[in-house]
Amino acid sequence: MAASATPLPTLTTKELTSDQEVRWCPGCGDYSILAQMRKALTTVGVPREKLAFVSGIGCSSRFPYYMNTYGFHTIHGRAPTFATGLRLANPDLQVWVVTGDGDGLSIGGNHLIHALRRNVDIKVLLFNNEIYGLTKGQYSPASRVGTSSKTSPGGSFETPVRPLSLALAAEATFVARTIDVDVQHMVATFQKAAAHKGSAFVEIYQNCKIFNDGVFEYATDKSVKAENVLYLEHGKPMLFGKDRSKGIRMSGLKPEVVTVGKDCGLDDILTHDEAAEDPTLAYLLSRFAHDETPNVANPFPEPVGVYRSVRKPTYEEQLEARITEAAAKKGKGKIEDLFKAEDVWTVAE
Amino acid sequence: MSSENGSAAPTAAPPSANGTNGHHKRVEEVQSVTIRFAGDSGDGMQLAGTQFTNTSALAGNDIATFPDFPAEIRAPAGTLAGVSGFQVHFASSDIHTPGDALDALVVMNAAALKTNLRDLQPGGILVANSEGFETSDLSKAKYKVSPLEDGSLKGYKVVRVPVTKMTREAVAECKLSPREADRCKNFFALGLVYWMYERSLEPTLKWIREKFAKNPQFVEANTRALKAGYNYGETVEVMPVQYKVAKAKIAPGTYRKITGNEAIVLGLVAATQLANKQLVYASYPITPASSVLEGLAELRRFGVKTFQAEDEIAAAGVAIGASYGGAVGVTGTSGPGVCLKSEAIGLAVMTELPLVIVNVQRGGPSTGLPTKTEQADLLQAMFGRNGECPAAIIAPQSPGDCFDIAFEAVRIATRFMCPVFLLSDGYLANGSEPWKIPDVAKLPKIEVVNATAPNSDGWTGAGHESGAEGEGGSTGKFLPYKRDEYLARPWAVPGTAGLEHRIGGIEKQDVTGNINYEAGNHEHMTRTRAKKIENIALTIPDLAVTGDADADLLVAAWGGTFGSVTTAVERCRKNGLKVAQVHFRYLNPMPKNTADVLKRYKKVLVPELNAGQLSWLLRAKYLAPAEGLNKIQGKPFLVSEIVAAIEKALS
């Protein structure tokens, strides 16, 4: 497909818009994600009929109905499995999985882990609003400690899942985070995910206006955002803060926040390498959580952007290779031979 | 070491002179023999039984087998829980079952004797490894005194053989460890049995050469053990007679031996190849279905894609996703796995996608009896999902029939765009019979049509008049739920330009597929999905009644009980009883003439390995006077059990 001399197909956002009425709550972060997805896909060079959106259950999972592509709204938590089957049958398609934190991390946690570890070529978008929206406001596996909800009166006390840590532990080959209101960043992240060959995992901070409004305000409010968010750029030092004076430095095996020019020079600041084969540093970045360091003098910022992007053989490529290998070794199978693969005997007339 | 004839005959060889080998051996021709090999689960009894089966099949006998093994891979050696058995029935006539009572029983230890002796018929041959009856063996088998010594076996022809010692001597020069040497015991026992039934050693010798090609010392040792067993039989004259079973008169053709799971593998591959479709088989290992996944994984050169999922739910999801993507998605499992898949199966019903669910049934509920057979998942297939959720159900009647049923499953799933349950069972899965290799050119054609163009032209239903509003509202659009004459919807494969559409588990408007919660629409769609499944009956054969047209009693069964039911009915008719028989290969929908057939008989006897599930359906759907003959022991029916029930029903 890439080697073709004909220009890549381009689409308009209108062409990517189905005729179904969008029914999310007013002000929901999902609207922005939908709009940026349509925008991102206008330039990735995949024709409409080769795009498929597969979702589970939850607010986010209505997504496929609003895209004028192929779409499959499946069952709770299992979207990665349907997407895997779709890729096995039809390796030409670009398959996006749309899931939420309840869908993808709770009921579907197992499938997420296994799709990522197999490196199935699917792009998983995890809309994380740290709450159950469609079932009306119960805490989710991503809810931070203390989240007060209908099922966690007095505040939740379960350790939340860190979606990116989980994805990296599963050896996902592409891992990124973006934010619903950060539209340009989101478009760029989607485009990078689309270009990645293998399983891509993108966490999107998404505001639930009704049940968990403002949970990511520290990362979206312009007055504090610069201090709280670290934009990862491949090959660049990890700097943040209003005047980009703060940075991440390693002290032995421990990262620390330092001020450039005061605590150290620019050379001491950790450089981001998304292509590192070893996911250890990416994992370390995934541990930076805003809520865990509210009272620390130098709190860690939450990194957004691409944590990891490495090329490894996909599940589908390896399966196809095994099929080709088997056919080359034993000959392409004929049904007649298959029937007679065991000892046979003949009964004469 | 001595031969002990229970009928008080002398142990010396009889003077008969019609032996074939220069000894004073008598060869007696018999029509059929049922033999069982039993020992510890580590003794290689399944292997010995399989080899004996292959040899008998190659010798031209009709065969039927019944492997029976514990769920534990290796229960403690010598215990009652660890006994593994393999039963072979071979005959010079057409047979349908692995046999009721045993003509011969081979036991490697006291525990195997204890758990199997009850099936040996009076006067039957008992070959016992005398070294499996040491004090510790006896105590593990809960014998106070050795049954070989206490006279309790005097009703049988007992052949005591020091198998372990003889095997060790036979392989002494092969440089094996004592453990390795002892593992050849089963071949010694097999060789002895080959002598008893005048079987050729060659098929097994060939198998040994191929199997151990990389370990010449194992080839040598097993060869020696096998031959030593055979020669021991001949030299020591352990039996006064040898038995011979002539070739069976079966239809001309080329045959192979096949188990039910092997036949499913071949059927799925052949059906999808002939339909020109990709086969995607997604499964999670589970007894007794795993060998389907293993068998298909071996067939990559046929382009088969197998997927070992992280769990049963994932397996169903992958299969359905594959069907959505244009392949034939198949998921295989056993009953507990179906429980997990049921939500996904509901989605396949709702989205009207092809899906084949192979359920190799075992004893339930829950983990139940993992290695034992049962046919108690019929009502699960029928009703085991939320909502009104009809799926097609078909069931094979013999190991070989699994091939044809797999074809039917693929045909129905793709033609009607629906899930199809293929209800096999552990008995069919592991049991084997000769299978006439079909002529590929004569196999049924499965023509799968995928949508290639918009289909809204000429449609004037809801949303049409309003112009461009709503998908399908104008011409030139694709209507994913516009139905054909059987009410099947079109199958548009993602990647096809112009047919982009969305499907999902939420109720949808007929024709357009748009989300729709209207009350009337839900009823319409529910009835339409049900009617579509009923329409399958328009494409399947009528029930064929065999036996006596003027019988008062109809025996109606389904699935793997076919062999014993058929044999029982034949036996009763030979004895002068009037009996008719039908066998359901199609359970949902049932054949069109089902009501007519059931109406003709005063009594309907329904033998089933469950508490009465087909009976329940026949009574509920057809008000038939169905009476169950129900066995829930994890074991197949004995022919005699069904004969007794027929006699009782007609008395």
mmCIF file with all atom_site columns, C-alpha atoms in Angstrom, chain B residues 49-210:
data_model
loop_
_atom_site.group_PDB
_atom_site.id
_atom_site.type_symbol
_atom_site.label_atom_id
_atom_site.label_alt_id
_atom_site.label_comp_id
_atom_site.label_asym_id
_atom_site.label_entity_id
_atom_site.label_seq_id
_atom_site.pdbx_PDB_ins_code
_atom_site.Cartn_x
_atom_site.Cartn_y
_atom_site.Cartn_z
_atom_site.occupancy
_atom_site.B_iso_or_equiv
_atom_site.pdbx_formal_charge
_atom_site.auth_seq_id
_atom_site.auth_comp_id
_atom_site.auth_asym_id
_atom_site.auth_atom_id
_atom_site.pdbx_PDB_model_num
ATOM 1   C CA . GLY B 1 49  ? -5.559  -49.440 22.395 1.00 0.00 ? 49  GLY B CA 1
ATOM 2   C CA . THR B 1 50  ? -5.040  -47.022 19.552 1.00 0.00 ? 50  THR B CA 1
ATOM 3   C CA . GLN B 1 51  ? -2.419  -49.258 17.958 1.00 0.00 ? 51  GLN B CA 1
ATOM 4   C CA . PHE B 1 52  ? -4.673  -52.272 18.267 1.00 0.00 ? 52  PHE B CA 1
ATOM 5   C CA . THR B 1 53  ? -7.486  -50.254 16.672 1.00 0.00 ? 53  THR B CA 1
ATOM 6   C CA . ASN B 1 54  ? -5.357  -49.095 13.763 1.00 0.00 ? 54  ASN B CA 1
ATOM 7   C CA . THR B 1 55  ? -4.114  -52.590 13.118 1.00 0.00 ? 55  THR B CA 1
ATOM 8   C CA . SER B 1 56  ? -7.646  -53.984 13.200 1.00 0.00 ? 56  SER B CA 1
ATOM 9   C CA . ALA B 1 57  ? -8.899  -51.259 10.889 1.00 0.00 ? 57  ALA B CA 1
ATOM 10  C CA . LEU B 1 58  ? -6.085  -51.913 8.437  1.00 0.00 ? 58  LEU B CA 1
ATOM 11  C CA . ALA B 1 59  ? -6.943  -55.617 8.622  1.00 0.00 ? 59  ALA B CA 1
ATOM 12  C CA . GLY B 1 60  ? -10.353 -54.706 7.247  1.00 0.00 ? 60  GLY B CA 1
ATOM 13  C CA . ASN B 1 61  ? -12.504 -55.068 10.351 1.00 0.00 ? 61  ASN B CA 1
ATOM 14  C CA . ASP B 1 62  ? -15.223 -52.637 11.217 1.00 0.00 ? 62  ASP B CA 1
ATOM 15  C CA . ILE B 1 63  ? -14.208 -50.921 14.428 1.00 0.00 ? 63  ILE B CA 1
ATOM 16  C CA . ALA B 1 64  ? -15.589 -48.744 17.190 1.00 0.00 ? 64  ALA B CA 1
ATOM 17  C CA . THR B 1 65  ? -13.594 -47.533 20.150 1.00 0.00 ? 65  THR B CA 1
ATOM 18  C CA . PHE B 1 66  ? -14.184 -46.049 23.559 1.00 0.00 ? 66  PHE B CA 1
ATOM 19  C CA . PRO B 1 67  ? -11.256 -44.494 25.382 1.00 0.00 ? 67  PRO B CA 1
ATOM 20  C CA . ASP B 1 68  ? -12.016 -43.821 29.045 1.00 0.00 ? 68  ASP B CA 1
ATOM 21  C CA . PHE B 1 69  ? -9.503  -42.016 31.180 1.00 0.00 ? 69  PHE B CA 1
ATOM 22  C CA . PRO B 1 70  ? -9.363  -40.061 34.434 1.00 0.00 ? 70  PRO B CA 1
ATOM 23  C CA . ALA B 1 71  ? -9.305  -36.260 34.591 1.00 0.00 ? 71  ALA B CA 1
ATOM 24  C CA . GLU B 1 72  ? -6.041  -36.396 36.519 1.00 0.00 ? 72  GLU B CA 1
ATOM 25  C CA . ILE B 1 73  ? -3.025  -36.562 34.228 1.00 0.00 ? 73  ILE B CA 1
ATOM 26  C CA . ARG B 1 74  ? -1.219  -38.900 36.612 1.00 0.00 ? 74  ARG B CA 1
ATOM 27  C CA . ALA B 1 75  ? -3.133  -39.982 39.655 1.00 0.00 ? 75  ALA B CA 1
ATOM 28  C CA . PRO B 1 76  ? -0.877  -41.818 42.146 1.00 0.00 ? 76  PRO B CA 1
ATOM 29  C CA . ALA B 1 77  ? 0.363   -45.021 40.513 1.00 0.00 ? 77  ALA B CA 1
ATOM 30  C CA . GLY B 1 78  ? -1.629  -48.119 41.186 1.00 0.00 ? 78  GLY B CA 1
ATOM 31  C CA . THR B 1 79  ? -4.665  -46.385 42.668 1.00 0.00 ? 79  THR B CA 1
ATOM 32  C CA . LEU B 1 80  ? -8.268  -46.868 41.646 1.00 0.00 ? 80  LEU B CA 1
ATOM 33  C CA . ALA B 1 81  ? -8.473  -43.183 40.662 1.00 0.00 ? 81  ALA B CA 1
ATOM 34  C CA . GLY B 1 82  ? -5.650  -43.528 38.162 1.00 0.00 ? 82  GLY B CA 1
ATOM 35  C CA . VAL B 1 83  ? -7.025  -46.286 35.972 1.00 0.00 ? 83  VAL B CA 1
ATOM 36  C CA . SER B 1 84  ? -7.122  -45.528 32.275 1.00 0.00 ? 84  SER B CA 1
ATOM 37  C CA . GLY B 1 85  ? -8.911  -47.762 29.801 1.00 0.00 ? 85  GLY B CA 1
ATOM 38  C CA . PHE B 1 86  ? -9.266  -48.123 26.066 1.00 0.00 ? 86  PHE B CA 1
ATOM 39  C CA . GLN B 1 87  ? -11.960 -50.354 24.618 1.00 0.00 ? 87  GLN B CA 1
ATOM 40  C CA . VAL B 1 88  ? -11.983 -51.638 21.047 1.00 0.00 ? 88  VAL B CA 1
ATOM 41  C CA . HIS B 1 89  ? -14.780 -53.482 19.325 1.00 0.00 ? 89  HIS B CA 1
ATOM 42  C CA . PHE B 1 90  ? -13.721 -55.028 16.041 1.00 0.00 ? 90  PHE B CA 1
ATOM 43  C CA . ALA B 1 91  ? -15.885 -57.134 13.834 1.00 0.00 ? 91  ALA B CA 1
ATOM 44  C CA . SER B 1 92  ? -16.439 -58.793 10.516 1.00 0.00 ? 92  SER B CA 1
ATOM 45  C CA . SER B 1 93  ? -19.862 -57.141 10.330 1.00 0.00 ? 93  SER B CA 1
ATOM 46  C CA . ASP B 1 94  ? -21.202 -53.607 10.461 1.00 0.00 ? 94  ASP B CA 1
ATOM 47  C CA . ILE B 1 95  ? -21.031 -52.341 14.059 1.00 0.00 ? 95  ILE B CA 1
ATOM 48  C CA . HIS B 1 96  ? -22.091 -49.062 15.639 1.00 0.00 ? 96  HIS B CA 1
ATOM 49  C CA . THR B 1 97  ? -20.828 -49.267 19.206 1.00 0.00 ? 97  THR B CA 1
ATOM 50  C CA . PRO B 1 98  ? -17.638 -50.105 21.112 1.00 0.00 ? 98  PRO B CA 1
ATOM 51  C CA . GLY B 1 99  ? -19.451 -53.091 22.589 1.00 0.00 ? 99  GLY B CA 1
ATOM 52  C CA . ASP B 1 100 ? -21.246 -53.821 25.850 1.00 0.00 ? 100 ASP B CA 1
ATOM 53  C CA . ALA B 1 101 ? -19.564 -56.740 27.602 1.00 0.00 ? 101 ALA B CA 1
ATOM 54  C CA . LEU B 1 102 ? -15.896 -57.497 27.148 1.00 0.00 ? 102 LEU B CA 1
ATOM 55  C CA . ASP B 1 103 ? -14.604 -60.667 25.511 1.00 0.00 ? 103 ASP B CA 1
ATOM 56  C CA . ALA B 1 104 ? -11.144 -59.886 26.772 1.00 0.00 ? 104 ALA B CA 1
ATOM 57  C CA . LEU B 1 105 ? -9.657  -57.625 29.383 1.00 0.00 ? 105 LEU B CA 1
ATOM 58  C CA . VAL B 1 106 ? -5.993  -56.765 29.728 1.00 0.00 ? 106 VAL B CA 1
ATOM 59  C CA . VAL B 1 107 ? -5.044  -55.364 33.139 1.00 0.00 ? 107 VAL B CA 1
ATOM 60  C CA . MET B 1 108 ? -1.663  -54.047 34.151 1.00 0.00 ? 108 MET B CA 1
ATOM 61  C CA . ASN B 1 109 ? -2.381  -53.989 37.876 1.00 0.00 ? 109 ASN B CA 1
ATOM 62  C CA . ALA B 1 110 ? -4.827  -54.822 40.628 1.00 0.00 ? 110 ALA B CA 1
ATOM 63  C CA . ALA B 1 111 ? -6.586  -51.444 40.475 1.00 0.00 ? 111 ALA B CA 1
ATOM 64  C CA . ALA B 1 112 ? -7.280  -51.890 36.780 1.00 0.00 ? 112 ALA B CA 1
ATOM 65  C CA . LEU B 1 113 ? -8.759  -55.311 37.510 1.00 0.00 ? 113 LEU B CA 1
ATOM 66  C CA . LYS B 1 114 ? -10.951 -53.984 40.266 1.00 0.00 ? 114 LYS B CA 1
ATOM 67  C CA . THR B 1 115 ? -12.446 -51.158 38.231 1.00 0.00 ? 115 THR B CA 1
ATOM 68  C CA . ASN B 1 116 ? -12.921 -53.137 35.008 1.00 0.00 ? 116 ASN B CA 1
ATOM 69  C CA . LEU B 1 117 ? -13.716 -56.720 35.915 1.00 0.00 ? 117 LEU B CA 1
ATOM 70  C CA . ARG B 1 118 ? -17.449 -56.092 36.148 1.00 0.00 ? 118 ARG B CA 1
ATOM 71  C CA . ASP B 1 119 ? -17.533 -55.488 32.377 1.00 0.00 ? 119 ASP B CA 1
ATOM 72  C CA . LEU B 1 120 ? -15.845 -58.785 31.469 1.00 0.00 ? 120 LEU B CA 1
ATOM 73  C CA . GLN B 1 121 ? -18.376 -61.356 30.429 1.00 0.00 ? 121 GLN B CA 1
ATOM 74  C CA . PRO B 1 122 ? -18.459 -64.772 32.099 1.00 0.00 ? 122 PRO B CA 1
ATOM 75  C CA . GLY B 1 123 ? -15.882 -67.029 30.500 1.00 0.00 ? 123 GLY B CA 1
ATOM 76  C CA . GLY B 1 124 ? -14.061 -64.030 29.067 1.00 0.00 ? 124 GLY B CA 1
ATOM 77  C CA . ILE B 1 125 ? -10.295 -63.804 28.756 1.00 0.00 ? 125 ILE B CA 1
ATOM 78  C CA . LEU B 1 126 ? -8.436  -61.942 31.458 1.00 0.00 ? 126 LEU B CA 1
ATOM 79  C CA . VAL B 1 127 ? -4.807  -61.119 30.747 1.00 0.00 ? 127 VAL B CA 1
ATOM 80  C CA . ALA B 1 128 ? -3.199  -59.947 33.966 1.00 0.00 ? 128 ALA B CA 1
ATOM 81  C CA . ASN B 1 129 ? 0.257   -58.554 34.546 1.00 0.00 ? 129 ASN B CA 1
ATOM 82  C CA . SER B 1 130 ? 1.079   -60.732 37.537 1.00 0.00 ? 130 SER B CA 1
ATOM 83  C CA . GLU B 1 131 ? 3.614   -58.183 38.732 1.00 0.00 ? 131 GLU B CA 1
ATOM 84  C CA . GLY B 1 132 ? 0.887   -55.604 39.199 1.00 0.00 ? 132 GLY B CA 1
ATOM 85  C CA . PHE B 1 133 ? -0.490  -57.620 42.098 1.00 0.00 ? 133 PHE B CA 1
ATOM 86  C CA . GLU B 1 134 ? 2.215   -57.109 44.711 1.00 0.00 ? 134 GLU B CA 1
ATOM 87  C CA . THR B 1 135 ? 1.210   -56.319 48.275 1.00 0.00 ? 135 THR B CA 1
ATOM 88  C CA . SER B 1 136 ? 1.320   -52.575 47.724 1.00 0.00 ? 136 SER B CA 1
ATOM 89  C CA . ASP B 1 137 ? -0.728  -52.870 44.501 1.00 0.00 ? 137 ASP B CA 1
ATOM 90  C CA . LEU B 1 138 ? -3.313  -54.930 46.320 1.00 0.00 ? 138 LEU B CA 1
ATOM 91  C CA . SER B 1 139 ? -3.571  -52.488 49.158 1.00 0.00 ? 139 SER B CA 1
ATOM 92  C CA . LYS B 1 140 ? -3.899  -49.493 46.809 1.00 0.00 ? 140 LYS B CA 1
ATOM 93  C CA . ALA B 1 141 ? -6.643  -51.355 44.985 1.00 0.00 ? 141 ALA B CA 1
ATOM 94  C CA . LYS B 1 142 ? -8.250  -52.208 48.327 1.00 0.00 ? 142 LYS B CA 1
ATOM 95  C CA . TYR B 1 143 ? -7.906  -55.977 47.941 1.00 0.00 ? 143 TYR B CA 1
ATOM 96  C CA . LYS B 1 144 ? -7.227  -57.968 51.075 1.00 0.00 ? 144 LYS B CA 1
ATOM 97  C CA . VAL B 1 145 ? -6.064  -61.035 49.169 1.00 0.00 ? 145 VAL B CA 1
ATOM 98  C CA . SER B 1 146 ? -4.811  -61.251 45.635 1.00 0.00 ? 146 SER B CA 1
ATOM 99  C CA . PRO B 1 147 ? -7.737  -62.016 43.333 1.00 0.00 ? 147 PRO B CA 1
ATOM 100 C CA . LEU B 1 148 ? -5.267  -64.024 41.264 1.00 0.00 ? 148 LEU B CA 1
ATOM 101 C CA . GLU B 1 149 ? -4.856  -66.378 44.199 1.00 0.00 ? 149 GLU B CA 1
ATOM 102 C CA . ASP B 1 150 ? -8.182  -66.529 45.959 1.00 0.00 ? 150 ASP B CA 1
ATOM 103 C CA . GLY B 1 151 ? -10.191 -68.348 43.309 1.00 0.00 ? 151 GLY B CA 1
ATOM 104 C CA . SER B 1 152 ? -12.526 -65.423 42.727 1.00 0.00 ? 152 SER B CA 1
ATOM 105 C CA . LEU B 1 153 ? -11.619 -65.367 39.025 1.00 0.00 ? 153 LEU B CA 1
ATOM 106 C CA . LYS B 1 154 ? -12.523 -68.901 38.279 1.00 0.00 ? 154 LYS B CA 1
ATOM 107 C CA . GLY B 1 155 ? -15.336 -67.880 35.987 1.00 0.00 ? 155 GLY B CA 1
ATOM 108 C CA . TYR B 1 156 ? -12.813 -66.441 33.519 1.00 0.00 ? 156 TYR B CA 1
ATOM 109 C CA . LYS B 1 157 ? -9.977  -67.636 31.349 1.00 0.00 ? 157 LYS B CA 1
ATOM 110 C CA . VAL B 1 158 ? -7.090  -66.112 33.266 1.00 0.00 ? 158 VAL B CA 1
ATOM 111 C CA . VAL B 1 159 ? -3.716  -65.596 31.655 1.00 0.00 ? 159 VAL B CA 1
ATOM 112 C CA . ARG B 1 160 ? -1.055  -64.460 34.104 1.00 0.00 ? 160 ARG B CA 1
ATOM 113 C CA . VAL B 1 161 ? 2.006   -62.915 32.599 1.00 0.00 ? 161 VAL B CA 1
ATOM 114 C CA . PRO B 1 162 ? 4.982   -61.356 34.388 1.00 0.00 ? 162 PRO B CA 1
ATOM 115 C CA . VAL B 1 163 ? 4.925   -58.442 31.990 1.00 0.00 ? 163 VAL B CA 1
ATOM 116 C CA . THR B 1 164 ? 7.492   -56.256 33.726 1.00 0.00 ? 164 THR B CA 1
ATOM 117 C CA . LYS B 1 165 ? 10.100  -58.973 34.049 1.00 0.00 ? 165 LYS B CA 1
ATOM 118 C CA . MET B 1 166 ? 9.600   -60.223 30.512 1.00 0.00 ? 166 MET B CA 1
ATOM 119 C CA . THR B 1 167 ? 9.812   -56.690 29.140 1.00 0.00 ? 167 THR B CA 1
ATOM 120 C CA . ARG B 1 168 ? 13.003  -55.934 31.044 1.00 0.00 ? 168 ARG B CA 1
ATOM 121 C CA . GLU B 1 169 ? 14.582  -59.099 29.715 1.00 0.00 ? 169 GLU B CA 1
ATOM 122 C CA . ALA B 1 170 ? 13.492  -58.317 26.178 1.00 0.00 ? 170 ALA B CA 1
ATOM 123 C CA . VAL B 1 171 ? 15.028  -54.851 26.169 1.00 0.00 ? 171 VAL B CA 1
ATOM 124 C CA . ALA B 1 172 ? 18.079  -55.693 28.304 1.00 0.00 ? 172 ALA B CA 1
ATOM 125 C CA . GLU B 1 173 ? 20.551  -54.966 25.539 1.00 0.00 ? 173 GLU B CA 1
ATOM 126 C CA . CYS B 1 174 ? 19.089  -51.610 24.558 1.00 0.00 ? 174 CYS B CA 1
ATOM 127 C CA . LYS B 1 175 ? 20.964  -49.494 27.120 1.00 0.00 ? 175 LYS B CA 1
ATOM 128 C CA . LEU B 1 176 ? 17.829  -48.017 28.608 1.00 0.00 ? 176 LEU B CA 1
ATOM 129 C CA . SER B 1 177 ? 17.354  -46.797 32.150 1.00 0.00 ? 177 SER B CA 1
ATOM 130 C CA . PRO B 1 178 ? 15.126  -49.103 34.230 1.00 0.00 ? 178 PRO B CA 1
ATOM 131 C CA . ARG B 1 179 ? 12.384  -46.479 33.958 1.00 0.00 ? 179 ARG B CA 1
ATOM 132 C CA . GLU B 1 180 ? 12.658  -46.321 30.195 1.00 0.00 ? 180 GLU B CA 1
ATOM 133 C CA . ALA B 1 181 ? 12.726  -50.091 29.970 1.00 0.00 ? 181 ALA B CA 1
ATOM 134 C CA . ASP B 1 182 ? 9.532   -50.346 32.005 1.00 0.00 ? 182 ASP B CA 1
ATOM 135 C CA . ARG B 1 183 ? 7.800   -47.904 29.683 1.00 0.00 ? 183 ARG B CA 1
ATOM 136 C CA . CYS B 1 184 ? 7.933   -50.590 26.987 1.00 0.00 ? 184 CYS B CA 1
ATOM 137 C CA . LYS B 1 185 ? 5.549   -52.780 29.013 1.00 0.00 ? 185 LYS B CA 1
ATOM 138 C CA . ASN B 1 186 ? 2.531   -51.731 27.016 1.00 0.00 ? 186 ASN B CA 1
ATOM 139 C CA . PHE B 1 187 ? 4.138   -52.974 23.810 1.00 0.00 ? 187 PHE B CA 1
ATOM 140 C CA . PHE B 1 188 ? 4.851   -56.339 25.373 1.00 0.00 ? 188 PHE B CA 1
ATOM 141 C CA . ALA B 1 189 ? 1.199   -56.616 26.404 1.00 0.00 ? 189 ALA B CA 1
ATOM 142 C CA . LEU B 1 190 ? 0.104   -55.437 22.981 1.00 0.00 ? 190 LEU B CA 1
ATOM 143 C CA . GLY B 1 191 ? 2.305   -58.025 21.273 1.00 0.00 ? 191 GLY B CA 1
ATOM 144 C CA . LEU B 1 192 ? 0.701   -60.757 23.339 1.00 0.00 ? 192 LEU B CA 1
ATOM 145 C CA . VAL B 1 193 ? -2.773  -59.585 22.390 1.00 0.00 ? 193 VAL B CA 1
ATOM 146 C CA . TYR B 1 194 ? -1.725  -59.395 18.743 1.00 0.00 ? 194 TYR B CA 1
ATOM 147 C CA . TRP B 1 195 ? -0.809  -63.053 18.983 1.00 0.00 ? 195 TRP B CA 1
ATOM 148 C CA . MET B 1 196 ? -4.136  -63.919 20.609 1.00 0.00 ? 196 MET B CA 1
ATOM 149 C CA . TYR B 1 197 ? -6.067  -62.354 17.738 1.00 0.00 ? 197 TYR B CA 1
ATOM 150 C CA . GLU B 1 198 ? -3.729  -63.211 14.891 1.00 0.00 ? 198 GLU B CA 1
ATOM 151 C CA . ARG B 1 199 ? -2.923  -59.613 14.105 1.00 0.00 ? 199 ARG B CA 1
ATOM 152 C CA . SER B 1 200 ? -0.012  -58.387 12.052 1.00 0.00 ? 200 SER B CA 1
ATOM 153 C CA . LEU B 1 201 ? 2.727   -56.572 13.947 1.00 0.00 ? 201 LEU B CA 1
ATOM 154 C CA . GLU B 1 202 ? 3.721   -54.562 10.907 1.00 0.00 ? 202 GLU B CA 1
ATOM 155 C CA . PRO B 1 203 ? 1.489   -51.459 11.304 1.00 0.00 ? 203 PRO B CA 1
ATOM 156 C CA . THR B 1 204 ? 2.741   -50.958 14.863 1.00 0.00 ? 204 THR B CA 1
ATOM 157 C CA . LEU B 1 205 ? 6.362   -51.652 13.934 1.00 0.00 ? 205 LEU B CA 1
ATOM 158 C CA . LYS B 1 206 ? 6.035   -48.989 11.248 1.00 0.00 ? 206 LYS B CA 1
ATOM 159 C CA . TRP B 1 207 ? 4.528   -46.597 13.757 1.00 0.00 ? 207 TRP B CA 1
ATOM 160 C CA . ILE B 1 208 ? 7.385   -47.258 16.204 1.00 0.00 ? 208 ILE B CA 1
ATOM 161 C CA . ARG B 1 209 ? 9.967   -46.592 13.491 1.00 0.00 ? 209 ARG B CA 1
ATOM 162 C CA . GLU B 1 210 ? 8.364   -43.263 12.593 1.00 0.00 ? 210 GLU B CA 1
#
